Amino acid sequence: MTESARGARDAEAVSRFVESFAAQLVEAGMQRMPARVFAALLSSDEGSMTSAELGEQLRISPAAVSGAVRYLAQTHMVSREREPGSRRERYRVHGNQWYEALTNREAVIKRWEGALREGVTSLGADTPAGRRMAETLAFFEFIEAEIVEMMERWRVHREKTFGPE
Amino acid sequence: MTESARGARDAEAVSRFVESFAAQLVEAGMQRMPARVFAALLSSDEGSMTSAELGEQLRISPAAVSGAVRYLAQTHMVSREREPGSRRERYRVHGNQWYEALTNREAVIKRWEGALREGVTSLGADTPAGRRMAETLAFFEFIEAEIVEMMERWRVHREKTFGPE
DNA sequence: CCTTAACTTCACAAATTTCTGAAGGAAGCG
DNA sequence: CGCTTCCTTCAGAAATTTGTGAAGTTAAGG
């Protein structure tokens, strides 16, 4: 077993994975920099990196790191930590935050629901279009409730499979 | 009750709703034109419109309609119909296509899973990062199975509430 | 306090995306 | 069969987004 395959991680292999995973996230609608930063954090052994480490691995400016991290923190995909007695910040992914972030889709769904409610009203609940809106709205309300339960089931399943956090 | 509030739809109210709902879709990551076209179809009484009608309501060129519709058809949000004995095409939303489209998220999830599997391999299943990948992968596999069941439950729920299609 | 390291904000240049007009087909209709 | 209508494709202009360098801000450490 070579040194690079055991101790020090194969930087190139890591980078390849980071970029290919980030590309998938981008294709699903995520902005490029947040996607790359998130992928890098996800594939770090500690699950966390400093701003400088991120900038170096991804070859991007501190400004780009800053912007990406702000977005990720806002959407709860990543949390910021201050290293005590240092002015370095560490950005971390928790296993849990993955599904917290998914649950945050709720915020989006809520806004859709709001818009649909207005639609039902302004198109008229007794028109064909209004009825279609109402049904769509019902669908989202259904989904919303289901997601909550689904996450609860995942929490149980996860604990059984991977043990308590 | 004025004529416009009863018979002919209030074009301005419809337009306001279309634009505001489309804006929500855009914010969730959808391209602008597909979002506007989809919203317009959703709020039409027939659930379908011709290319010309879409162009007129949204004030966009035939080319833009064409591009938007191609995207929506690819993602199964809208189906194309040919009016028999005419060269006009109608684009239609089915109530069902909403959740067919959601189910199509499966394709995205599948690609993520592929990328994560590669990640587990290339980072090493016995490394902390590799284990995190494996857990993330397990999460998506869980979600994928759940979505299938969820859609089945919706189909039942929908039929009870709104009657058979 | 002053220095300096680390992050953030901002204005701008570059790259990308988006939409249009124009040209190019396909398919009904006479 | 040719004419006409409708849709699509394509090249390019316009708008938007993205990432950078530089200046600004905050807080640790002497």
mmCIF file of N, CA, C and O in Angstrom, chain B residues 31-112:
data_model
loop_
_atom_site.group_PDB
_atom_site.id
_atom_site.type_symbol
_atom_site.label_atom_id
_atom_site.label_comp_id
_atom_site.label_asym_id
_atom_site.label_seq_id
_atom_site.Cartn_x
_atom_site.Cartn_y
_atom_site.Cartn_z
ATOM 1 N N GLN B 31 -36.102 27.933 -14.688
ATOM 2 C CA GLN B 31 -35.829 29.020 -15.616
ATOM 3 C C GLN B 31 -37.070 29.878 -15.814
ATOM 4 O O GLN B 31 -38.179 29.406 -15.685
ATOM 5 N N ARG B 32 -36.803 31.157 -16.177
ATOM 6 C CA ARG B 32 -37.899 32.103 -16.191
ATOM 7 C C ARG B 32 -39.006 31.738 -17.175
ATOM 8 O O ARG B 32 -40.181 31.693 -16.824
ATOM 9 N N MET B 33 -38.655 31.486 -18.411
ATOM 10 C CA MET B 33 -39.688 31.257 -19.430
ATOM 11 C C MET B 33 -40.498 29.990 -19.158
ATOM 12 O O MET B 33 -41.723 30.037 -19.184
ATOM 13 N N PRO B 34 -39.843 28.864 -18.888
ATOM 14 C CA PRO B 34 -40.617 27.684 -18.517
ATOM 15 C C PRO B 34 -41.545 27.958 -17.337
ATOM 16 O O PRO B 34 -42.707 27.545 -17.338
ATOM 17 N N ALA B 35 -41.069 28.695 -16.365
ATOM 18 C CA ALA B 35 -41.894 28.989 -15.192
ATOM 19 C C ALA B 35 -43.131 29.797 -15.593
ATOM 20 O O ALA B 35 -44.253 29.490 -15.175
ATOM 21 N N ARG B 36 -42.931 30.805 -16.426
ATOM 22 C CA ARG B 36 -44.061 31.646 -16.818
ATOM 23 C C ARG B 36 -45.055 30.858 -17.656
ATOM 24 O O ARG B 36 -46.262 30.972 -17.472
ATOM 25 N N VAL B 37 -44.547 30.069 -18.577
ATOM 26 C CA VAL B 37 -45.436 29.276 -19.421
ATOM 27 C C VAL B 37 -46.220 28.286 -18.560
ATOM 28 O O VAL B 37 -47.436 28.142 -18.710
ATOM 29 N N PHE B 38 -45.525 27.642 -17.669
ATOM 30 C CA PHE B 38 -46.199 26.662 -16.825
ATOM 31 C C PHE B 38 -47.291 27.328 -15.993
ATOM 32 O O PHE B 38 -48.423 26.836 -15.903
ATOM 33 N N ALA B 39 -46.974 28.454 -15.395
ATOM 34 C CA ALA B 39 -47.952 29.172 -14.572
ATOM 35 C C ALA B 39 -49.160 29.583 -15.407
ATOM 36 O O ALA B 39 -50.306 29.494 -14.957
ATOM 37 N N ALA B 40 -48.907 30.024 -16.623
ATOM 38 C CA ALA B 40 -50.008 30.438 -17.492
ATOM 39 C C ALA B 40 -50.926 29.257 -17.797
ATOM 40 O O ALA B 40 -52.156 29.376 -17.734
ATOM 41 N N LEU B 41 -50.335 28.117 -18.110
ATOM 42 C CA LEU B 41 -51.140 26.930 -18.400
ATOM 43 C C LEU B 41 -51.949 26.522 -17.179
ATOM 44 O O LEU B 41 -53.126 26.189 -17.272
ATOM 45 N N LEU B 42 -51.300 26.581 -16.038
ATOM 46 C CA LEU B 42 -51.946 26.145 -14.806
ATOM 47 C C LEU B 42 -53.157 27.005 -14.496
ATOM 48 O O LEU B 42 -54.124 26.528 -13.895
ATOM 49 N N SER B 43 -53.121 28.260 -14.901
ATOM 50 C CA SER B 43 -54.224 29.145 -14.544
ATOM 51 C C SER B 43 -55.183 29.381 -15.699
ATOM 52 O O SER B 43 -56.043 30.252 -15.634
ATOM 53 N N SER B 44 -55.055 28.594 -16.745
ATOM 54 C CA SER B 44 -56.043 28.678 -17.822
ATOM 55 C C SER B 44 -57.197 27.739 -17.485
ATOM 56 O O SER B 44 -56.992 26.689 -16.886
ATOM 57 N N ASP B 45 -58.402 28.132 -17.869
ATOM 58 C CA ASP B 45 -59.554 27.310 -17.510
ATOM 59 C C ASP B 45 -59.508 25.932 -18.153
ATOM 60 O O ASP B 45 -59.853 24.934 -17.526
ATOM 61 N N GLU B 46 -59.039 25.889 -19.385
ATOM 62 C CA GLU B 46 -59.002 24.593 -20.073
ATOM 63 C C GLU B 46 -57.820 23.754 -19.610
ATOM 64 O O GLU B 46 -57.747 22.559 -19.890
ATOM 65 N N GLY B 47 -56.841 24.385 -18.963
ATOM 66 C CA GLY B 47 -55.624 23.651 -18.625
ATOM 67 C C GLY B 47 -54.740 23.466 -19.842
ATOM 68 O O GLY B 47 -53.805 22.686 -19.830
ATOM 69 N N SER B 48 -55.039 24.202 -20.881
ATOM 70 C CA SER B 48 -54.212 24.100 -22.079
ATOM 71 C C SER B 48 -54.283 25.396 -22.865
ATOM 72 O O SER B 48 -55.274 26.118 -22.806
ATOM 73 N N MET B 49 -53.227 25.683 -23.575
ATOM 74 C CA MET B 49 -53.184 26.879 -24.415
ATOM 75 C C MET B 49 -52.389 26.566 -25.673
ATOM 76 O O MET B 49 -51.561 25.662 -25.681
ATOM 77 N N THR B 50 -52.638 27.371 -26.708
ATOM 78 C CA THR B 50 -51.835 27.226 -27.918
ATOM 79 C C THR B 50 -50.595 28.102 -27.788
ATOM 80 O O THR B 50 -50.498 28.966 -26.919
ATOM 81 N N SER B 51 -49.687 27.860 -28.690
ATOM 82 C CA SER B 51 -48.463 28.639 -28.722
ATOM 83 C C SER B 51 -48.764 30.135 -28.855
ATOM 84 O O SER B 51 -48.196 30.968 -28.149
ATOM 85 N N ALA B 52 -49.682 30.449 -29.738
ATOM 86 C CA ALA B 52 -50.012 31.861 -29.979
ATOM 87 C C ALA B 52 -50.600 32.507 -28.731
ATOM 88 O O ALA B 52 -50.244 33.629 -28.375
ATOM 89 N N GLU B 53 -51.503 31.781 -28.063
ATOM 90 C CA GLU B 53 -52.111 32.326 -26.850
ATOM 91 C C GLU B 53 -51.048 32.597 -25.784
ATOM 92 O O GLU B 53 -51.063 33.635 -25.110
ATOM 93 N N LEU B 54 -50.133 31.671 -25.652
ATOM 94 C CA LEU B 54 -49.059 31.855 -24.671
ATOM 95 C C LEU B 54 -48.224 33.080 -25.021
ATOM 96 O O LEU B 54 -47.938 33.917 -24.158
ATOM 97 N N GLY B 55 -47.861 33.188 -26.284
ATOM 98 C CA GLY B 55 -47.059 34.318 -26.718
ATOM 99 C C GLY B 55 -47.752 35.639 -26.427
ATOM 100 O O GLY B 55 -47.127 36.590 -25.961
ATOM 101 N N GLU B 56 -49.055 35.672 -26.683
ATOM 102 C CA GLU B 56 -49.790 36.915 -26.486
ATOM 103 C C GLU B 56 -49.895 37.262 -25.005
ATOM 104 O O GLU B 56 -49.621 38.379 -24.587
ATOM 105 N N GLN B 57 -50.299 36.273 -24.200
ATOM 106 C CA GLN B 57 -50.462 36.576 -22.776
ATOM 107 C C GLN B 57 -49.152 36.989 -22.113
ATOM 108 O O GLN B 57 -49.120 37.908 -21.302
ATOM 109 N N LEU B 58 -48.087 36.305 -22.473
ATOM 110 C CA LEU B 58 -46.825 36.561 -21.775
ATOM 111 C C LEU B 58 -45.968 37.601 -22.480
ATOM 112 O O LEU B 58 -44.926 37.993 -21.973
ATOM 113 N N ARG B 59 -46.405 38.048 -23.644
ATOM 114 C CA ARG B 59 -45.653 39.020 -24.432
ATOM 115 C C ARG B 59 -44.255 38.498 -24.738
ATOM 116 O O ARG B 59 -43.247 39.170 -24.448
ATOM 117 N N ILE B 60 -44.181 37.313 -25.291
ATOM 118 C CA ILE B 60 -42.888 36.768 -25.683
ATOM 119 C C ILE B 60 -42.979 36.237 -27.106
ATOM 120 O O ILE B 60 -44.062 35.996 -27.624
ATOM 121 N N SER B 61 -41.825 36.089 -27.714
ATOM 122 C CA SER B 61 -41.765 35.658 -29.113
ATOM 123 C C SER B 61 -42.095 34.177 -29.231
ATOM 124 O O SER B 61 -41.981 33.423 -28.273
ATOM 125 N N PRO B 62 -42.505 33.758 -30.437
ATOM 126 C CA PRO B 62 -42.739 32.334 -30.675
ATOM 127 C C PRO B 62 -41.514 31.494 -30.310
ATOM 128 O O PRO B 62 -41.644 30.373 -29.818
ATOM 129 N N ALA B 63 -40.335 32.055 -30.568
ATOM 130 C CA ALA B 63 -39.108 31.316 -30.255
ATOM 131 C C ALA B 63 -39.023 31.019 -28.762
ATOM 132 O O ALA B 63 -38.648 29.918 -28.357
ATOM 133 N N ALA B 64 -39.392 31.993 -27.960
ATOM 134 C CA ALA B 64 -39.321 31.805 -26.512
ATOM 135 C C ALA B 64 -40.330 30.752 -26.059
ATOM 136 O O ALA B 64 -40.034 29.901 -25.223
ATOM 137 N N VAL B 65 -41.525 30.798 -26.643
ATOM 138 C CA VAL B 65 -42.531 29.787 -26.324
ATOM 139 C C VAL B 65 -41.984 28.409 -26.666
ATOM 140 O O VAL B 65 -42.058 27.469 -25.860
ATOM 141 N N SER B 66 -41.430 28.316 -27.852
ATOM 142 C CA SER B 66 -40.909 27.041 -28.306
ATOM 143 C C SER B 66 -39.876 26.476 -27.339
ATOM 144 O O SER B 66 -39.938 25.307 -26.953
ATOM 145 N N GLY B 67 -38.933 27.312 -26.948
ATOM 146 C CA GLY B 67 -37.884 26.871 -26.021
ATOM 147 C C GLY B 67 -38.455 26.437 -24.684
ATOM 148 O O GLY B 67 -38.095 25.388 -24.150
ATOM 149 N N ALA B 68 -39.370 27.242 -24.148
ATOM 150 C CA ALA B 68 -39.947 26.944 -22.835
ATOM 151 C C ALA B 68 -40.709 25.623 -22.871
ATOM 152 O O ALA B 68 -40.573 24.779 -21.984
ATOM 153 N N VAL B 69 -41.484 25.460 -23.929
ATOM 154 C CA VAL B 69 -42.319 24.274 -24.046
ATOM 155 C C VAL B 69 -41.466 23.017 -24.220
ATOM 156 O O VAL B 69 -41.784 21.958 -23.668
ATOM 157 N N ARG B 70 -40.401 23.152 -24.962
ATOM 158 C CA ARG B 70 -39.519 21.995 -25.130
ATOM 159 C C ARG B 70 -39.008 21.523 -23.769
ATOM 160 O O ARG B 70 -39.039 20.347 -23.437
ATOM 161 N N TYR B 71 -38.563 22.492 -22.973
ATOM 162 C CA TYR B 71 -38.070 22.143 -21.641
ATOM 163 C C TYR B 71 -39.157 21.474 -20.795
ATOM 164 O O TYR B 71 -38.943 20.434 -20.164
ATOM 165 N N LEU B 72 -40.350 22.077 -20.807
ATOM 166 C CA LEU B 72 -41.434 21.551 -19.972
ATOM 167 C C LEU B 72 -41.851 20.155 -20.417
ATOM 168 O O LEU B 72 -42.196 19.312 -19.582
ATOM 169 N N ALA B 73 -41.829 19.926 -21.712
ATOM 170 C CA ALA B 73 -42.203 18.600 -22.206
ATOM 171 C C ALA B 73 -41.158 17.567 -21.795
ATOM 172 O O ALA B 73 -41.485 16.467 -21.351
ATOM 173 N N GLN B 74 -39.886 17.950 -21.917
ATOM 174 C CA GLN B 74 -38.798 17.041 -21.520
ATOM 175 C C GLN B 74 -38.912 16.623 -20.070
ATOM 176 O O GLN B 74 -38.620 15.497 -19.701
ATOM 177 N N THR B 75 -39.299 17.574 -19.239
ATOM 178 C CA THR B 75 -39.369 17.273 -17.814
ATOM 179 C C THR B 75 -40.769 16.796 -17.407
ATOM 180 O O THR B 75 -41.084 16.726 -16.231
ATOM 181 N N HIS B 76 -41.581 16.514 -18.400
ATOM 182 C CA HIS B 76 -42.899 15.917 -18.148
ATOM 183 C C HIS B 76 -43.822 16.808 -17.322
ATOM 184 O O HIS B 76 -44.712 16.311 -16.646
ATOM 185 N N MET B 77 -43.619 18.099 -17.380
ATOM 186 C CA MET B 77 -44.512 18.998 -16.667
ATOM 187 C C MET B 77 -45.728 19.318 -17.542
ATOM 188 O O MET B 77 -46.757 19.757 -17.044
ATOM 189 N N VAL B 78 -45.570 19.157 -18.823
ATOM 190 C CA VAL B 78 -46.576 19.569 -19.795
ATOM 191 C C VAL B 78 -46.567 18.552 -20.929
ATOM 192 O O VAL B 78 -45.540 18.001 -21.257
ATOM 193 N N SER B 79 -47.736 18.301 -21.518
ATOM 194 C CA SER B 79 -47.736 17.425 -22.684
ATOM 195 C C SER B 79 -48.200 18.210 -23.904
ATOM 196 O O SER B 79 -48.925 19.192 -23.789
ATOM 197 N N ARG B 80 -47.732 17.782 -25.054
ATOM 198 C CA ARG B 80 -48.120 18.451 -26.293
ATOM 199 C C ARG B 80 -49.248 17.669 -26.926
ATOM 200 O O ARG B 80 -49.234 16.448 -26.944
ATOM 201 N N GLU B 81 -50.187 18.390 -27.496
ATOM 202 C CA GLU B 81 -51.259 17.745 -28.216
ATOM 203 C C GLU B 81 -51.385 18.433 -29.562
ATOM 204 O O GLU B 81 -51.223 19.639 -29.661
ATOM 205 N N ARG B 82 -51.757 17.644 -30.552
ATOM 206 C CA ARG B 82 -52.035 18.241 -31.841
ATOM 207 C C ARG B 82 -53.537 18.370 -31.971
ATOM 208 O O ARG B 82 -54.252 17.388 -31.786
ATOM 209 N N GLU B 83 -54.027 19.562 -32.256
ATOM 210 C CA GLU B 83 -55.446 19.691 -32.569
ATOM 211 C C GLU B 83 -55.675 19.022 -33.912
ATOM 212 O O GLU B 83 -55.043 19.389 -34.897
ATOM 213 N N PRO B 84 -56.584 18.069 -33.950
ATOM 214 C CA PRO B 84 -56.771 17.341 -35.210
ATOM 215 C C PRO B 84 -57.199 18.293 -36.315
ATOM 216 O O PRO B 84 -58.021 19.176 -36.098
ATOM 217 N N GLY B 85 -56.653 18.119 -37.460
ATOM 218 C CA GLY B 85 -56.987 18.961 -38.595
ATOM 219 C C GLY B 85 -56.573 20.403 -38.398
ATOM 220 O O GLY B 85 -57.289 21.334 -38.748
ATOM 221 N N SER B 86 -55.455 20.606 -37.813
ATOM 222 C CA SER B 86 -54.927 21.962 -37.653
ATOM 223 C C SER B 86 -53.434 21.810 -37.418
ATOM 224 O O SER B 86 -52.973 20.749 -37.024
ATOM 225 N N ARG B 87 -52.712 22.862 -37.687
ATOM 226 C CA ARG B 87 -51.284 22.735 -37.392
ATOM 227 C C ARG B 87 -50.942 23.475 -36.104
ATOM 228 O O ARG B 87 -49.798 23.696 -35.792
ATOM 229 N N ARG B 88 -52.005 23.826 -35.387
ATOM 230 C CA ARG B 88 -51.769 24.403 -34.060
ATOM 231 C C ARG B 88 -51.483 23.301 -33.070
ATOM 232 O O ARG B 88 -52.074 22.233 -33.108
ATOM 233 N N GLU B 89 -50.604 23.608 -32.171
ATOM 234 C CA GLU B 89 -50.310 22.655 -31.119
ATOM 235 C C GLU B 89 -50.889 23.203 -29.824
ATOM 236 O O GLU B 89 -50.914 24.398 -29.614
ATOM 237 N N ARG B 90 -51.372 22.316 -28.977
ATOM 238 C CA ARG B 90 -51.830 22.751 -27.655
ATOM 239 C C ARG B 90 -50.908 22.142 -26.616
ATOM 240 O O ARG B 90 -50.499 20.995 -26.734
ATOM 241 N N TYR B 91 -50.630 22.935 -25.601
ATOM 242 C CA TYR B 91 -49.800 22.442 -24.504
ATOM 243 C C TYR B 91 -50.700 22.338 -23.291
ATOM 244 O O TYR B 91 -51.494 23.235 -23.016
ATOM 245 N N ARG B 92 -50.569 21.237 -22.585
ATOM 246 C CA ARG B 92 -51.552 20.948 -21.535
ATOM 247 C C ARG B 92 -50.877 20.498 -20.244
ATOM 248 O O ARG B 92 -49.890 19.769 -20.268
ATOM 249 N N VAL B 93 -51.439 20.941 -19.136
ATOM 250 C CA VAL B 93 -51.050 20.373 -17.833
ATOM 251 C C VAL B 93 -52.132 19.391 -17.396
ATOM 252 O O VAL B 93 -53.308 19.703 -17.457
ATOM 253 N N HIS B 94 -51.717 18.229 -17.004
ATOM 254 C CA HIS B 94 -52.633 17.299 -16.348
ATOM 255 C C HIS B 94 -52.449 17.443 -14.854
ATOM 256 O O HIS B 94 -51.334 17.723 -14.398
ATOM 257 N N GLY B 95 -53.478 17.235 -14.105
ATOM 258 C CA GLY B 95 -53.334 17.246 -12.648
ATOM 259 C C GLY B 95 -52.239 16.293 -12.214
ATOM 260 O O GLY B 95 -51.435 16.606 -11.342
ATOM 261 N N ASN B 96 -52.179 15.156 -12.874
ATOM 262 C CA ASN B 96 -51.229 14.116 -12.473
ATOM 263 C C ASN B 96 -49.778 14.483 -12.735
ATOM 264 O O ASN B 96 -48.884 14.015 -12.052
ATOM 265 N N GLN B 97 -49.598 15.314 -13.770
ATOM 266 C CA GLN B 97 -48.224 15.560 -14.168
ATOM 267 C C GLN B 97 -47.433 16.287 -13.106
ATOM 268 O O GLN B 97 -46.220 16.162 -13.033
ATOM 269 N N TRP B 98 -48.140 17.027 -12.292
ATOM 270 C CA TRP B 98 -47.464 17.632 -11.156
ATOM 271 C C TRP B 98 -46.646 16.616 -10.386
ATOM 272 O O TRP B 98 -45.483 16.801 -10.142
ATOM 273 N N TYR B 99 -47.271 15.549 -10.028
ATOM 274 C CA TYR B 99 -46.471 14.646 -9.205
ATOM 275 C C TYR B 99 -45.634 13.680 -10.003
ATOM 276 O O TYR B 99 -44.618 13.215 -9.520
ATOM 277 N N GLU B 100 -46.025 13.481 -11.267
ATOM 278 C CA GLU B 100 -45.075 12.769 -12.119
ATOM 279 C C GLU B 100 -43.763 13.534 -12.178
ATOM 280 O O GLU B 100 -42.682 12.967 -12.101
ATOM 281 N N ALA B 101 -43.879 14.847 -12.305
ATOM 282 C CA ALA B 101 -42.680 15.679 -12.385
ATOM 283 C C ALA B 101 -41.859 15.574 -11.105
ATOM 284 O O ALA B 101 -40.640 15.465 -11.135
ATOM 285 N N LEU B 102 -42.574 15.588 -10.000
ATOM 286 C CA LEU B 102 -41.864 15.463 -8.722
ATOM 287 C C LEU B 102 -41.138 14.129 -8.656
ATOM 288 O O LEU B 102 -39.998 14.050 -8.210
ATOM 289 N N THR B 103 -41.808 13.098 -9.099
ATOM 290 C CA THR B 103 -41.196 11.786 -9.111
ATOM 291 C C THR B 103 -39.950 11.792 -9.983
ATOM 292 O O THR B 103 -38.996 11.074 -9.738
ATOM 293 N N ASN B 104 -39.967 12.656 -10.997
ATOM 294 C CA ASN B 104 -38.806 12.748 -11.865
ATOM 295 C C ASN B 104 -37.579 13.269 -11.154
ATOM 296 O O ASN B 104 -36.478 13.176 -11.666
ATOM 297 N N ARG B 105 -37.782 13.841 -10.007
ATOM 298 C CA ARG B 105 -36.648 14.171 -9.156
ATOM 299 C C ARG B 105 -35.817 12.921 -8.914
ATOM 300 O O ARG B 105 -34.647 12.977 -8.596
ATOM 301 N N GLU B 106 -36.476 11.802 -9.054
ATOM 302 C CA GLU B 106 -35.770 10.533 -8.898
ATOM 303 C C GLU B 106 -34.546 10.454 -9.784
ATOM 304 O O GLU B 106 -33.515 9.932 -9.392
ATOM 305 N N ALA B 107 -34.693 10.948 -11.019
ATOM 306 C CA ALA B 107 -33.562 10.900 -11.931
ATOM 307 C C ALA B 107 -32.385 11.665 -11.340
ATOM 308 O O ALA B 107 -31.234 11.204 -11.374
ATOM 309 N N VAL B 108 -32.676 12.845 -10.772
ATOM 310 C CA VAL B 108 -31.632 13.643 -10.142
ATOM 311 C C VAL B 108 -31.014 12.881 -8.971
ATOM 312 O O VAL B 108 -29.795 12.766 -8.853
ATOM 313 N N ILE B 109 -31.891 12.341 -8.135
ATOM 314 C CA ILE B 109 -31.391 11.614 -6.966
ATOM 315 C C ILE B 109 -30.517 10.440 -7.387
ATOM 316 O O ILE B 109 -29.466 10.208 -6.807
ATOM 317 N N LYS B 110 -30.923 9.750 -8.427
ATOM 318 C CA LYS B 110 -30.135 8.626 -8.931
ATOM 319 C C LYS B 110 -28.725 9.071 -9.306
ATOM 320 O O LYS B 110 -27.742 8.389 -9.014
ATOM 321 N N ARG B 111 -28.642 10.211 -9.958
ATOM 322 C CA ARG B 111 -27.307 10.684 -10.343
ATOM 323 C C ARG B 111 -26.486 11.036 -9.117
ATOM 324 O O ARG B 111 -25.286 10.771 -9.046
ATOM 325 N N TRP B 112 -27.125 11.640 -8.106
ATOM 326 C CA TRP B 112 -26.409 11.944 -6.880
ATOM 327 C C TRP B 112 -25.876 10.661 -6.249
ATOM 328 O O TRP B 112 -24.749 10.592 -5.779
#
